[in-house]
Short mmCIF file of N, CA, C and O in Angstrom, two decimals:
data_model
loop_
_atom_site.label_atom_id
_atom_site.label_comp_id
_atom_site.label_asym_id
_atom_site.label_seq_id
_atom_site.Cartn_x
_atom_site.Cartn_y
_atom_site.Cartn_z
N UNK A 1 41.40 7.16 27.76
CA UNK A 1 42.59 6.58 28.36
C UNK A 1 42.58 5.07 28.10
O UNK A 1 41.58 4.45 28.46
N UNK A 2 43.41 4.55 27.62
CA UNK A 2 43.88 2.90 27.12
C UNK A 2 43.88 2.10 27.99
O UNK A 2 43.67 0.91 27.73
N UNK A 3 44.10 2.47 29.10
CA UNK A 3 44.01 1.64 30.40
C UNK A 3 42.81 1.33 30.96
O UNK A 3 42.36 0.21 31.18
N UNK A 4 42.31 2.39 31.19
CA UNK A 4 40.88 2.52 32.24
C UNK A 4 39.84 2.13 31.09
O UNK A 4 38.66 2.05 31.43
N UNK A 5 40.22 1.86 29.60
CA UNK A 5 39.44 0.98 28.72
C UNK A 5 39.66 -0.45 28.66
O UNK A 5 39.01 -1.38 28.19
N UNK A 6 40.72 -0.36 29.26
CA UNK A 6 41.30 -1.94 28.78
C UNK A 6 40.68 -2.54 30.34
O UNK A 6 40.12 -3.63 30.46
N UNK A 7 40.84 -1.89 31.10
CA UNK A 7 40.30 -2.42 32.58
C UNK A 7 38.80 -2.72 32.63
O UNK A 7 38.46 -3.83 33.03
N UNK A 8 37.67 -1.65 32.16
CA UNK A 8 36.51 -1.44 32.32
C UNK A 8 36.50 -2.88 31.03
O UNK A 8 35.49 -3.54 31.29
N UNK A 9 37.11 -3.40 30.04
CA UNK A 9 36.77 -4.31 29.11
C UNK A 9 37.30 -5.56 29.61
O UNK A 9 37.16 -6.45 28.77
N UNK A 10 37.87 -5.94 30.68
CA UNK A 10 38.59 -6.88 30.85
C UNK A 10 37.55 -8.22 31.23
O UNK A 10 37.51 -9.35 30.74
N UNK A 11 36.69 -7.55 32.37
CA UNK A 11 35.95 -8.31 33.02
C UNK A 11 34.51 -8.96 31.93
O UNK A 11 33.80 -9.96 31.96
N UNK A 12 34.61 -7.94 31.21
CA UNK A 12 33.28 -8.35 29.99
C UNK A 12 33.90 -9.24 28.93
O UNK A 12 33.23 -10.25 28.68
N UNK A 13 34.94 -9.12 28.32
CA UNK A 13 36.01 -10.23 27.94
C UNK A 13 36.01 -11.36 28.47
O UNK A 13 35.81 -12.35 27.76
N UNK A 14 36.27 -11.50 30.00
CA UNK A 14 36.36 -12.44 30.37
C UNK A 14 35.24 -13.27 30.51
O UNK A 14 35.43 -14.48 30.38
N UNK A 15 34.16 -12.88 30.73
CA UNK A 15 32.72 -13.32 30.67
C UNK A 15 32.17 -13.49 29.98
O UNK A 15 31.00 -13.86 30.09
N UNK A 16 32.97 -13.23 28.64
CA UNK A 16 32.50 -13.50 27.10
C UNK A 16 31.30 -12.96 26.82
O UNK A 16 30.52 -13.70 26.22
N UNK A 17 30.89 -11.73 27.12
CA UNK A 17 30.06 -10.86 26.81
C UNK A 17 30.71 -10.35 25.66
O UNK A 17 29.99 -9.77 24.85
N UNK A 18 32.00 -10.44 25.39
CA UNK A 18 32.61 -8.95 24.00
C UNK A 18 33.50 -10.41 23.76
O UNK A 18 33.62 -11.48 24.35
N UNK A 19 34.02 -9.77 22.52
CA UNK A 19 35.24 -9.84 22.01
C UNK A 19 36.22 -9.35 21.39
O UNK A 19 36.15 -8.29 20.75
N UNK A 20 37.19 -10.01 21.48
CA UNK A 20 38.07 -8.53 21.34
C UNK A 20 39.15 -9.35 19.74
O UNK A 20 39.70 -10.41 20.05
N UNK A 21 39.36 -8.91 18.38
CA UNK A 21 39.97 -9.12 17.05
C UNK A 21 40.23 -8.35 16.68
O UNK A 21 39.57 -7.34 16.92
N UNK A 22 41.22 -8.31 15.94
CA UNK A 22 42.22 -7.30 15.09
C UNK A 22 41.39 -6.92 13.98
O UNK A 22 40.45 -7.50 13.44
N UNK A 23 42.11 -5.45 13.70
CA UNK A 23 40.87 -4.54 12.84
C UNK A 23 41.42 -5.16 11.62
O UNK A 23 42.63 -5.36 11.49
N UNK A 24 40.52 -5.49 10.69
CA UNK A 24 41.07 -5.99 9.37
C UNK A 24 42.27 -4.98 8.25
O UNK A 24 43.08 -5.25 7.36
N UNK A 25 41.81 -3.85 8.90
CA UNK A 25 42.08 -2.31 7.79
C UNK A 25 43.63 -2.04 8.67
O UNK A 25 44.57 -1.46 8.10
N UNK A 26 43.74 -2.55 10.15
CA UNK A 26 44.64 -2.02 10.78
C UNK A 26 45.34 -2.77 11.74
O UNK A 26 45.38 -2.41 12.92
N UNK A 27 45.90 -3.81 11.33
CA UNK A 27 46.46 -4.43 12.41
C UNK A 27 46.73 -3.96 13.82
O UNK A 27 46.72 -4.88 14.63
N UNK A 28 46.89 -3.14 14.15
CA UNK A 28 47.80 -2.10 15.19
C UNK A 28 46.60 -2.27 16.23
O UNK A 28 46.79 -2.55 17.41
N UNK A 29 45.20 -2.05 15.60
CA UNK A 29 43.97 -1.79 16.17
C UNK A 29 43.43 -3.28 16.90
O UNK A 29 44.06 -4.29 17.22
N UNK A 30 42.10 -2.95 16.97
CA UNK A 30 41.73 -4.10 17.98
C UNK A 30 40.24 -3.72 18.24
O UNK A 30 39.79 -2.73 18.82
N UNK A 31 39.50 -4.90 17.57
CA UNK A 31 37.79 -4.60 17.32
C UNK A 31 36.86 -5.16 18.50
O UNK A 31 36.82 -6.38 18.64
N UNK A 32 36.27 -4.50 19.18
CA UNK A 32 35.34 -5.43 20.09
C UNK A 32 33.83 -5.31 19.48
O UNK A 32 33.26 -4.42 18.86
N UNK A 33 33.48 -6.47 19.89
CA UNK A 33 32.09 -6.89 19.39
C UNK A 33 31.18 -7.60 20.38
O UNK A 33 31.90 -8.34 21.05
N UNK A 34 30.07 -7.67 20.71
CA UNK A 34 28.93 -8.28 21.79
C UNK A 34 29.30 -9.96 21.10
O UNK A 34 29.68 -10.21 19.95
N UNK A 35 29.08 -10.84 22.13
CA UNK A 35 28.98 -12.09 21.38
C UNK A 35 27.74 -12.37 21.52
O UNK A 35 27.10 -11.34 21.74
N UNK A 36 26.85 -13.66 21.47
CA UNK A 36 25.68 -13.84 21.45
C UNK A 36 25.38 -14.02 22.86
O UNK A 36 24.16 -14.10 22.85
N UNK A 37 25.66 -14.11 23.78
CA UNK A 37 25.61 -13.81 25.28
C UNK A 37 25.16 -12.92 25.58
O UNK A 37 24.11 -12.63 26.15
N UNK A 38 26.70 -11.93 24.86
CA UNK A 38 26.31 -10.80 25.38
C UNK A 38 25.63 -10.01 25.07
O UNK A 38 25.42 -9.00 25.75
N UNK A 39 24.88 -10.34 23.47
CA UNK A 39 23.87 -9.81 22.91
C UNK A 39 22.87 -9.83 23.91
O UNK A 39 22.45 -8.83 24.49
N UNK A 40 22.36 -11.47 24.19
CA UNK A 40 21.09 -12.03 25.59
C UNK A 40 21.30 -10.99 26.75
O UNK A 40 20.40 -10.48 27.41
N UNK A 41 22.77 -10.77 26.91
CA UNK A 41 22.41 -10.39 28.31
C UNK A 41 21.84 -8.55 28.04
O UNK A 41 21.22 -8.01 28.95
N UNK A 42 22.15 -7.73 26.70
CA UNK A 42 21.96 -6.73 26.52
C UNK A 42 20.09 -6.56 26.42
O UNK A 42 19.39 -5.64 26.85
N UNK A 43 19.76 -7.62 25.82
CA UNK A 43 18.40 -7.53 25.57
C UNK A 43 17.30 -8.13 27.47
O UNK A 43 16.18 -7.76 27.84
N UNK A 44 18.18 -8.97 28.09
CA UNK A 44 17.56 -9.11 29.06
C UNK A 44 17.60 -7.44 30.32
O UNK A 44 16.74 -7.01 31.09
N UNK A 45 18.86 -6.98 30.02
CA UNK A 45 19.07 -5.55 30.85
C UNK A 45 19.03 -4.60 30.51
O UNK A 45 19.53 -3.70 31.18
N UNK A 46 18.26 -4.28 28.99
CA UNK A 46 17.65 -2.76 28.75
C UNK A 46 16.81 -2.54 29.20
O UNK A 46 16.93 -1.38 29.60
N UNK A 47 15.41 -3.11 29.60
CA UNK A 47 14.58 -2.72 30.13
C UNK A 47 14.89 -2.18 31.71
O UNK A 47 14.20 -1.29 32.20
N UNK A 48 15.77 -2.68 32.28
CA UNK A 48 16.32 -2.15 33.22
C UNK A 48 17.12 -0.64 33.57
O UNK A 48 17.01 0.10 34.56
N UNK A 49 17.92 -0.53 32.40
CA UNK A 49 18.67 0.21 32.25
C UNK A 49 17.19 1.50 31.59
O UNK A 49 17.17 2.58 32.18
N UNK A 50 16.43 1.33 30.78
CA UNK A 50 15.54 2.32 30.52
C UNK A 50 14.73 2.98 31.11
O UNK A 50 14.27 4.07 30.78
N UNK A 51 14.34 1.93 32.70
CA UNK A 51 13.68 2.10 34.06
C UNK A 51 14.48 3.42 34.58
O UNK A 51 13.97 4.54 34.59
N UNK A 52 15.96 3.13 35.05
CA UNK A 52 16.69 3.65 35.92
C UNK A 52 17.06 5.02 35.39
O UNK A 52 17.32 5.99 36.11
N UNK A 53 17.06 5.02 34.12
CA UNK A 53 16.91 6.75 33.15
C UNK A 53 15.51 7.10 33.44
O UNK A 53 15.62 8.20 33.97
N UNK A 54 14.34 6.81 33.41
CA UNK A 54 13.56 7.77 33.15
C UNK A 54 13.23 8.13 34.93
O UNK A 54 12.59 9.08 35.37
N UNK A 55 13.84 7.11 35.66
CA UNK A 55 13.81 7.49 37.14
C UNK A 55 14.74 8.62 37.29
O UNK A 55 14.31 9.66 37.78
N UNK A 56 15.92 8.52 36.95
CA UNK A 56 16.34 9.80 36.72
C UNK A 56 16.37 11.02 36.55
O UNK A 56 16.94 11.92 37.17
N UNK A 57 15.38 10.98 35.20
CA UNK A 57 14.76 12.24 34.61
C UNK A 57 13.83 12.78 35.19
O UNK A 57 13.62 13.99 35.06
N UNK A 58 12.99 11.89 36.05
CA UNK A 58 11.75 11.98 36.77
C UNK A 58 12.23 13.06 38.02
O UNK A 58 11.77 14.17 38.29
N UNK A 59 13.34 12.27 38.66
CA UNK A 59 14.11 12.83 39.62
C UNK A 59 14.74 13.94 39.30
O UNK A 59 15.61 13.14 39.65
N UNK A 60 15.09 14.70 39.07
CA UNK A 60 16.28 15.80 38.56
C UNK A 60 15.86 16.63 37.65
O UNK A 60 16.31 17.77 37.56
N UNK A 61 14.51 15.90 36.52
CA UNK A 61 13.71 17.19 35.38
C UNK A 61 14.67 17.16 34.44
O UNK A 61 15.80 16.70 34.63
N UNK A 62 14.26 17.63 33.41
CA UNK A 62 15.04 17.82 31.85
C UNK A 62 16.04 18.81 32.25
O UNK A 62 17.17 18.32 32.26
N UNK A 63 16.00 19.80 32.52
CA UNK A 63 16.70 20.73 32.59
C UNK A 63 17.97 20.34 33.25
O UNK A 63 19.00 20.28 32.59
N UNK A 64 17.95 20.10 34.39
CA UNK A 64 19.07 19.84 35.22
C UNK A 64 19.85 18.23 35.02
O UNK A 64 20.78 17.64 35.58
N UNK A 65 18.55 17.83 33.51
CA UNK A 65 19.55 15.94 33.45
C UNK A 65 20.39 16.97 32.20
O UNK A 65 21.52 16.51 32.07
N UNK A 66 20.21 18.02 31.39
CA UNK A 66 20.96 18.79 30.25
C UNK A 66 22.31 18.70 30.90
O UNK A 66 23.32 18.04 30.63
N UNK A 67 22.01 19.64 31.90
CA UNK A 67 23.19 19.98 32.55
C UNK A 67 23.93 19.08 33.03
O UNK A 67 25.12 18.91 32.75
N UNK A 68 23.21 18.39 33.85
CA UNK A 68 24.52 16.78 34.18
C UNK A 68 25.03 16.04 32.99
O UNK A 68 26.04 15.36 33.18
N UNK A 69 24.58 16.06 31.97
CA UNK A 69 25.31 16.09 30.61
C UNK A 69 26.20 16.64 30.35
O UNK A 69 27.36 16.23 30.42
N UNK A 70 25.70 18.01 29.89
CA UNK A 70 26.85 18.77 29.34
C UNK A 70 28.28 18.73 30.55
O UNK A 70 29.45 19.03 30.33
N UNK A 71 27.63 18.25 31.85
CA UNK A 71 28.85 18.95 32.85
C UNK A 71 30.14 17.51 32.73
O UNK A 71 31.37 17.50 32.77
N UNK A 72 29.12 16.47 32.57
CA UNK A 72 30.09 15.00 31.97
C UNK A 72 30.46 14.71 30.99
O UNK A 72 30.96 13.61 30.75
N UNK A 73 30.28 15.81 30.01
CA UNK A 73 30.63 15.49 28.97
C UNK A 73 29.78 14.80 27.57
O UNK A 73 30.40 14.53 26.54
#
């Protein structure tokens, strides 16, 4: 949905984490990219983000993280 993308991107835009340029191949389109920020801030919050998955997995087991997959899609 175009909206609930454009919303969930607005605030990272604005914080200059992304950016947002026209596709070279497609005017119509519209390219986002990490800037160097938001590169920093990706490399300072994976380790975080890799914590809170395997707590996950820890929690819930392979089997049933499959299924909360497949059930989200």
């Amino acid at each position: 949905d175009r909206t609930t993308l454009t919303r969930t991107l607005q605030p990272l835009l604005a914080s200059e984490l992304l950016r947002s340029h026209p596709d070279e191949r497609d005017k119509r389109s519209r390219r986002i990219s990490l800037t160097r920020s938001g590169e920093a801030k990706l490399v300072e919050l994976l380790p975080h983000w890799k914590c809170a998955q395997s707590r996950v997995r820890t929690a819930l087991g392979d089997s049933a993280l499959r299924a909360l997959h497949a059930e989200l899609g």
